[in-house]
Coordinates of C-alpha atoms in Angstrom, one line a residue:
M1 CA 11.5 30.0 13.7
D2 CA 12.2 26.3 14.0
Q3 CA 12.0 23.7 11.2
F4 CA 8.5 22.5 12.0
Q5 CA 7.1 26.1 11.9
K6 CA 8.7 26.7 8.6
M7 CA 7.2 23.6 7.1
K8 CA 3.8 24.6 8.3
I9 CA 4.1 27.9 6.6
I10 CA 5.3 26.3 3.4
S11 CA 2.4 23.8 3.4
I12 CA -0.1 26.7 3.6
F13 CA 1.4 28.4 0.6
H14 CA 1.2 25.2 -1.3
F15 CA -2.4 24.3 -0.5
L16 CA -3.7 25.5 -3.8
F17 CA -0.8 23.7 -5.5
L18 CA -2.1 20.4 -4.1
I19 CA -5.4 20.9 -5.9
F20 CA -3.7 21.9 -9.2
S21 CA -1.1 19.2 -9.1
T22 CA -3.7 16.5 -8.4
F23 CA -5.8 17.5 -11.4
F24 CA -2.6 17.9 -13.5
F25 CA -1.6 14.4 -12.5
I26 CA -5.0 13.0 -13.4
A27 CA -4.9 14.7 -16.8
Q28 CA -1.5 13.5 -17.9
P29 CA -1.2 10.6 -20.3
S30 CA 0.6 7.5 -18.9
R31 CA 4.3 7.7 -19.2
I32 CA 5.0 4.0 -19.7
H33 CA 3.2 1.1 -21.3
N34 CA -0.1 2.8 -21.3
L35 CA -3.2 1.0 -22.5
T36 CA -5.3 1.9 -25.5
S37 CA -8.6 3.7 -25.3
S38 CA -10.3 0.6 -26.6
Q39 CA -9.9 -1.3 -23.4
N40 CA -12.9 -2.8 -21.7
R41 CA -14.5 -0.7 -19.0
L42 CA -12.9 -1.6 -15.7
A43 CA -12.2 -0.2 -12.3
F44 CA -9.3 -0.4 -9.8
F45 CA -10.1 -1.3 -6.2
I46 CA -7.4 -1.1 -3.6
F47 CA -7.3 -2.8 -0.2
G48 CA -4.6 -2.6 2.3
D49 CA -2.4 -0.7 4.8
S50 CA -0.2 2.4 4.9
F51 CA 1.8 1.4 1.8
V52 CA -1.3 2.0 -0.3
D53 CA -3.5 4.4 1.9
P54 CA -4.1 7.7 0.0
G55 CA -5.6 9.3 3.1
N56 CA -8.5 7.3 4.5
N57 CA -7.1 7.7 8.0
N58 CA -7.6 11.5 7.7
F59 CA -11.3 10.8 8.2
I60 CA -11.4 8.3 11.1
N61 CA -11.0 8.8 14.8
T62 CA -7.5 7.5 15.3
T63 CA -4.2 8.6 16.8
E64 CA -1.2 10.5 15.3
P65 CA 0.9 7.4 14.6
F66 CA -1.7 6.2 12.2
R67 CA -1.9 9.5 10.2
A68 CA 0.3 11.4 7.8
N69 CA -1.8 14.5 7.2
F70 CA 1.0 16.9 8.3
T71 CA 4.3 18.0 7.0
P72 CA 6.8 16.9 5.8
Y73 CA 4.6 14.1 4.3
G74 CA 3.6 15.0 0.7
Q75 CA 6.5 17.5 0.2
T76 CA 7.9 16.0 -3.0
F77 CA 5.0 15.8 -5.4
F78 CA 1.8 17.3 -3.9
K79 CA 3.7 19.9 -1.9
Y80 CA 1.1 19.4 0.8
P81 CA 0.3 16.4 3.1
T82 CA -2.5 14.3 1.6
G83 CA -2.5 11.5 4.2
R84 CA -0.2 9.3 2.1
V85 CA 2.7 8.0 4.2
S86 CA 5.2 9.1 1.7
D87 CA 7.0 12.2 0.5
G88 CA 4.8 12.0 -2.6
R89 CA 2.9 9.4 -4.5
I90 CA 2.4 5.7 -3.6
M91 CA 2.1 2.6 -5.7
P92 CA -1.7 2.8 -6.6
D93 CA -1.2 6.3 -7.9
F94 CA 1.4 5.2 -10.5
I95 CA -0.5 2.0 -11.4
A96 CA -3.7 4.0 -12.1
E97 CA -1.6 6.3 -14.3
Y98 CA -0.2 3.5 -16.3
A99 CA -3.7 2.1 -16.7
N100 CA -5.1 5.4 -18.0
L101 CA -7.3 5.7 -15.0
P102 CA -7.8 8.8 -12.9
L103 CA -6.1 9.1 -9.5
I104 CA -8.1 6.7 -7.3
P105 CA -9.1 8.7 -4.2
A106 CA -9.6 7.7 -0.6
Y107 CA -13.0 6.0 -0.2
L108 CA -13.7 8.1 2.9
D109 CA -12.9 11.4 1.3
P110 CA -16.2 13.3 1.5
H111 CA -15.6 14.8 -2.0
N112 CA -15.4 11.3 -3.5
K113 CA -18.9 10.3 -4.7
L114 CA -18.1 8.7 -8.0
Y115 CA -16.7 5.1 -8.0
I116 CA -17.0 4.2 -11.6
H117 CA -13.2 4.1 -11.9
G118 CA -12.7 2.4 -8.5
A119 CA -12.1 3.2 -4.9
N120 CA -9.2 2.9 -2.4
F121 CA -10.2 1.5 0.9
A122 CA -6.7 1.1 2.4
S123 CA -5.9 2.3 5.9
G124 CA -2.6 2.9 7.6
G125 CA -2.1 0.3 10.3
A126 CA -4.7 -2.0 8.9
G127 CA -4.4 -5.8 9.3
V128 CA -6.2 -8.9 8.3
L129 CA -6.8 -10.1 11.8
V130 CA -9.4 -8.2 13.9
E131 CA -7.0 -7.8 16.8
T132 CA -4.4 -5.9 14.7
H133 CA -4.6 -2.2 15.7
R134 CA -8.2 -2.7 16.6
G135 CA -10.0 0.7 16.8
L136 CA -7.1 2.6 15.3
A137 CA -7.3 1.5 11.6
I138 CA -9.8 0.3 9.1
G139 CA -9.3 -3.5 9.1
I140 CA -9.8 -5.7 6.1
E141 CA -13.4 -6.7 7.1
T142 CA -14.5 -3.1 7.3
Q143 CA -12.7 -2.4 3.9
L144 CA -14.8 -5.3 2.5
R145 CA -18.0 -3.8 3.9
Y146 CA -17.1 -0.5 2.2
F147 CA -16.5 -2.3 -1.1
K148 CA -19.9 -3.9 -0.9
K149 CA -21.5 -0.5 -0.4
V150 CA -19.7 0.7 -3.6
E151 CA -20.8 -2.4 -5.4
R152 CA -24.4 -1.8 -4.6
S153 CA -24.1 1.9 -5.7
I154 CA -22.6 1.0 -9.0
R155 CA -25.0 -1.9 -9.6
K156 CA -27.9 0.5 -9.0
K157 CA -26.4 3.0 -11.5
L158 CA -25.4 0.6 -14.3
G159 CA -27.8 -2.3 -13.9
D160 CA -26.9 -5.9 -13.2
S161 CA -25.5 -6.8 -16.6
R162 CA -23.2 -3.8 -17.1
A163 CA -22.2 -3.8 -13.4
Y164 CA -21.2 -7.5 -13.7
D165 CA -19.0 -6.7 -16.7
L166 CA -17.4 -3.9 -14.8
F167 CA -16.6 -6.0 -11.7
S168 CA -15.4 -9.0 -13.6
N169 CA -13.0 -6.9 -15.7
S170 CA -11.8 -4.8 -12.7
V171 CA -8.5 -5.3 -10.9
Y172 CA -8.5 -5.9 -7.1
F173 CA -5.1 -4.9 -5.6
F174 CA -4.0 -5.9 -2.1
H175 CA -1.1 -4.8 0.1
I176 CA -1.9 -6.1 3.5
G177 CA -0.7 -8.5 6.2
G178 CA 2.6 -6.9 7.2
N179 CA 1.0 -5.3 10.3
D180 CA -0.3 -8.7 11.4
Y181 CA 3.2 -10.0 11.5
K182 CA 4.9 -6.9 12.8
V183 CA 2.8 -6.2 16.0
P184 CA 4.3 -9.2 17.9
F185 CA 7.7 -7.5 17.6
E186 CA 6.4 -4.2 18.9
G187 CA 5.2 -5.3 22.3
S188 CA 1.8 -6.9 21.5
S189 CA 1.1 -10.2 23.2
V190 CA -2.2 -10.8 21.3
H191 CA -0.8 -13.6 19.1
E192 CA 1.6 -15.2 21.6
K193 CA -0.5 -18.4 22.1
Y194 CA -0.1 -19.3 18.4
S195 CA 2.9 -20.8 16.6
E196 CA 4.3 -18.9 13.7
T197 CA 2.7 -21.3 11.2
E198 CA -0.7 -21.1 13.0
H199 CA -0.4 -17.3 12.9
A200 CA 0.3 -17.3 9.2
Y201 CA -2.6 -19.6 8.5
M202 CA -4.9 -17.4 10.5
V203 CA -3.9 -14.4 8.4
I204 CA -4.2 -16.3 5.1
G205 CA -7.5 -17.9 6.1
N206 CA -9.1 -14.5 6.9
L207 CA -7.8 -12.9 3.7
T208 CA -9.1 -15.7 1.5
A209 CA -12.5 -15.3 3.1
V210 CA -12.5 -11.7 2.0
L211 CA -11.5 -12.8 -1.5
E212 CA -14.5 -15.2 -1.7
E213 CA -16.9 -12.3 -0.8
I214 CA -15.4 -10.1 -3.6
Y215 CA -15.5 -13.1 -6.0
K216 CA -19.3 -13.5 -5.3
K217 CA -19.7 -9.9 -6.4
G218 CA -18.0 -10.6 -9.7
G219 CA -14.4 -10.0 -8.9
R220 CA -12.0 -12.2 -10.9
K221 CA -8.6 -10.5 -11.2
F222 CA -6.7 -10.2 -7.9
A223 CA -3.2 -8.8 -7.5
F224 CA -1.3 -9.1 -4.3
V225 CA 1.9 -7.5 -3.0
G226 CA 4.0 -9.9 -0.9
I227 CA 5.1 -9.0 2.7
P228 CA 8.3 -6.9 2.7
P229 CA 11.4 -7.9 4.8
L230 CA 9.9 -6.6 8.0
G231 CA 13.1 -7.1 10.0
C232 CA 15.1 -4.7 7.8
L233 CA 12.9 -1.6 8.1
P234 CA 14.7 1.3 10.0
H235 CA 12.3 0.9 12.9
T236 CA 12.9 -2.8 13.4
R237 CA 16.6 -2.4 13.0
L238 CA 16.4 0.0 15.9
L239 CA 14.3 -2.5 18.0
N240 CA 16.6 -5.5 17.3
K241 CA 17.7 -6.7 20.7
N242 CA 21.2 -7.6 19.5
G243 CA 21.9 -3.9 19.3
D244 CA 24.3 -4.1 16.3
G245 CA 21.9 -2.5 13.8
S246 CA 21.4 -5.6 11.7
C247 CA 18.1 -6.8 10.4
W248 CA 15.8 -8.6 12.9
D249 CA 15.8 -12.0 11.3
E250 CA 12.9 -13.3 13.3
A251 CA 10.6 -10.6 11.9
S252 CA 11.7 -11.2 8.3
A253 CA 11.3 -14.9 8.8
L254 CA 7.5 -14.4 9.4
A255 CA 7.3 -12.4 6.2
T256 CA 9.1 -15.2 4.4
L257 CA 6.8 -17.8 5.8
H258 CA 3.7 -15.9 4.7
N259 CA 5.2 -15.3 1.2
K260 CA 5.8 -19.1 0.9
L261 CA 2.3 -20.2 2.1
F262 CA 0.1 -17.6 0.5
P263 CA 0.6 -18.5 -3.2
I264 CA -0.3 -22.1 -2.3
A265 CA -3.5 -21.0 -0.7
L266 CA -4.3 -18.8 -3.8
Q267 CA -3.8 -21.8 -6.1
K268 CA -6.2 -23.9 -4.0
F269 CA -8.7 -21.0 -4.2
A270 CA -8.3 -20.8 -8.0
D271 CA -8.9 -24.6 -8.3
K272 CA -12.1 -24.2 -6.4
F273 CA -13.5 -21.0 -7.9
P274 CA -13.8 -20.9 -11.8
G275 CA -12.4 -17.8 -13.5
F276 CA -10.4 -16.6 -10.4
K277 CA -7.1 -15.2 -11.6
Y278 CA -4.3 -14.0 -9.3
T279 CA -0.8 -12.7 -9.4
V280 CA 1.7 -12.0 -6.6
A281 CA 4.4 -9.3 -6.6
D282 CA 7.6 -10.2 -4.8
M283 CA 8.0 -7.1 -2.6
Y284 CA 10.4 -8.9 -0.2
T285 CA 13.0 -9.2 -2.9
M286 CA 12.4 -5.8 -4.5
L287 CA 12.8 -4.0 -1.3
Q288 CA 15.7 -6.2 0.0
N289 CA 17.6 -5.6 -3.2
R290 CA 17.5 -1.9 -2.7
I291 CA 18.4 -2.1 1.0
D292 CA 21.4 -4.2 0.2
N293 CA 22.5 -2.3 -3.0
P294 CA 21.0 1.2 -2.9
S295 CA 23.3 2.7 -5.4
K296 CA 22.3 0.2 -8.1
Y297 CA 18.8 1.6 -8.0
G298 CA 19.7 5.3 -7.7
F299 CA 19.8 5.7 -3.9
K300 CA 22.6 6.8 -1.7
E301 CA 21.1 5.4 1.5
G302 CA 19.3 2.1 1.9
K303 CA 19.1 1.5 5.7
K304 CA 18.6 5.0 7.3
A305 CA 15.3 6.9 6.8
C306 CA 15.1 10.4 5.5
C307 CA 12.8 11.5 8.3
G308 CA 12.8 10.4 11.9
S309 CA 15.1 10.4 14.9
G310 CA 17.6 8.1 16.6
K311 CA 19.7 5.5 15.1
F312 CA 18.8 4.8 11.4
R313 CA 16.2 7.5 12.1
G314 CA 14.2 4.5 13.2
I315 CA 12.2 6.3 15.9
F316 CA 8.8 7.0 14.3
S317 CA 8.9 10.8 14.9
C318 CA 8.6 12.2 11.4
G319 CA 6.6 15.5 11.5
R320 CA 6.9 15.9 15.3
M321 CA 3.2 15.3 15.6
R322 CA 3.6 11.9 17.4
G323 CA 4.7 13.2 20.8
E324 CA 8.4 13.4 20.0
E325 CA 10.2 16.6 20.8
E326 CA 12.4 16.6 17.7
F327 CA 13.0 14.9 14.4
E328 CA 15.5 15.0 11.6
L329 CA 14.7 15.5 8.0
C330 CA 17.2 14.9 5.1
E331 CA 17.7 17.5 2.4
N332 CA 16.9 15.3 -0.5
P333 CA 14.4 12.5 0.0
N334 CA 15.2 11.0 -3.4
E335 CA 18.5 9.9 -2.0
Y336 CA 16.9 7.7 0.7
L337 CA 15.1 4.4 0.0
F338 CA 13.0 5.0 3.2
F339 CA 11.2 8.3 3.7
D340 CA 10.3 7.5 7.3
S341 CA 11.0 4.7 9.8
Y342 CA 8.7 2.2 8.1
H343 CA 7.9 3.4 4.6
P344 CA 9.7 3.8 1.2
N345 CA 9.8 7.1 -0.6
E346 CA 8.0 8.1 -3.8
R347 CA 10.9 7.2 -6.0
A348 CA 11.0 3.6 -4.6
Y349 CA 7.2 3.3 -4.9
E350 CA 7.5 4.3 -8.6
Q351 CA 10.1 1.7 -9.2
F352 CA 8.0 -1.0 -7.6
A353 CA 4.9 0.1 -9.6
K354 CA 6.8 -0.1 -12.9
L355 CA 8.1 -3.6 -12.1
M356 CA 4.6 -4.7 -11.1
W357 CA 3.2 -3.2 -14.3
S358 CA 5.5 -4.7 -16.9
G359 CA 8.0 -6.9 -15.0
D360 CA 8.7 -10.5 -15.7
S361 CA 7.9 -13.6 -13.6
Q362 CA 10.9 -13.0 -11.4
V363 CA 9.1 -9.9 -10.0
I364 CA 5.4 -10.7 -10.4
N365 CA 3.9 -14.0 -11.2
P366 CA 2.0 -15.4 -13.1
Y367 CA 0.8 -12.2 -14.7
N368 CA 2.0 -8.6 -14.6
L369 CA -0.4 -5.8 -14.0
K370 CA -0.4 -4.6 -17.6
Q371 CA -1.8 -8.0 -18.6
F372 CA -4.4 -7.8 -15.8
F373 CA -5.7 -4.5 -17.0
Q374 CA -5.3 -5.2 -20.7
Y375 CA -6.7 -8.6 -21.3
G376 CA -10.3 -8.4 -20.0
S377 CA -11.1 -11.3 -17.7
L378 CA -7.9 -13.3 -18.7
Q379 CA -9.8 -16.2 -20.1
A380 CA -7.6 -19.2 -20.4

């Protein structure tokens, strides 16, 4: 019996454990810096890509590279693949816990009919630009459309006044844009006619247009995760044409450009729209620090993935469901910063979530997420 067959058998035996563990997780009190029960009613809405997708892609017509509903994904916490591109939980799971909210499920999950605590619209492979993975992921415009459906549902249930209070107190969390900057380095020629700066302004312009639509529905508190160092992921190291396994500097430079320009655009947006509050987490630095000094943060390996194949396990073959004949899987995912060729593991996601929740301005600026959830509409 090969490794893949063994994992399939294990996942079947743990199916019921998934249900138990999910409800157990929801029922647990927050472990760090939790809020009091007297907080204003609010919800948590998540938009983005595979770093924050809880399994929406399980329910769309897409291809295997855009799914994670097979083993070994989910093996650490849920003991069963949920669709999260991780060995366990992802950032929104931890943030919801710290905020004393239930686990926020995938919007497209047919069992999810109640949105009073929020909804997660994120989709693995999603981008801000329409051309990014068109037809394979739920782009930001469709995620916005889903949010508007939820908004109408909640407004109908609560009435205009109570719904407005809910939406103005709620937190809107975004992790998106990385795919828009990554696809040019993976063979796509869609954006070749634009300069790097033009490309960045297109991404930022499309994203701020989405923010304006949410603002019109009452949204006031927006949290953003910056673009990570794209050139230092195991997959992009493998693709780097110089062949020495170093980071692909050109890819990381696009992330740096976006991270420089986006806060400027957000401040201009805040100047134009009264009450709009934003904060930005520096994912680039958080991830790069762990790549460069893994042992400082409790990891043994910062460059090579736990699951995949080839050099750095940078071939995106984890789970052997993507057309690859074989893949390698490490014994202890907690020792590896990256679980697969693109994505950090649960332990890293928890570290990032803690820093976003209660970190200082070197990590997340100008507010941390605890302040966003705790202080109503953050009136100046």
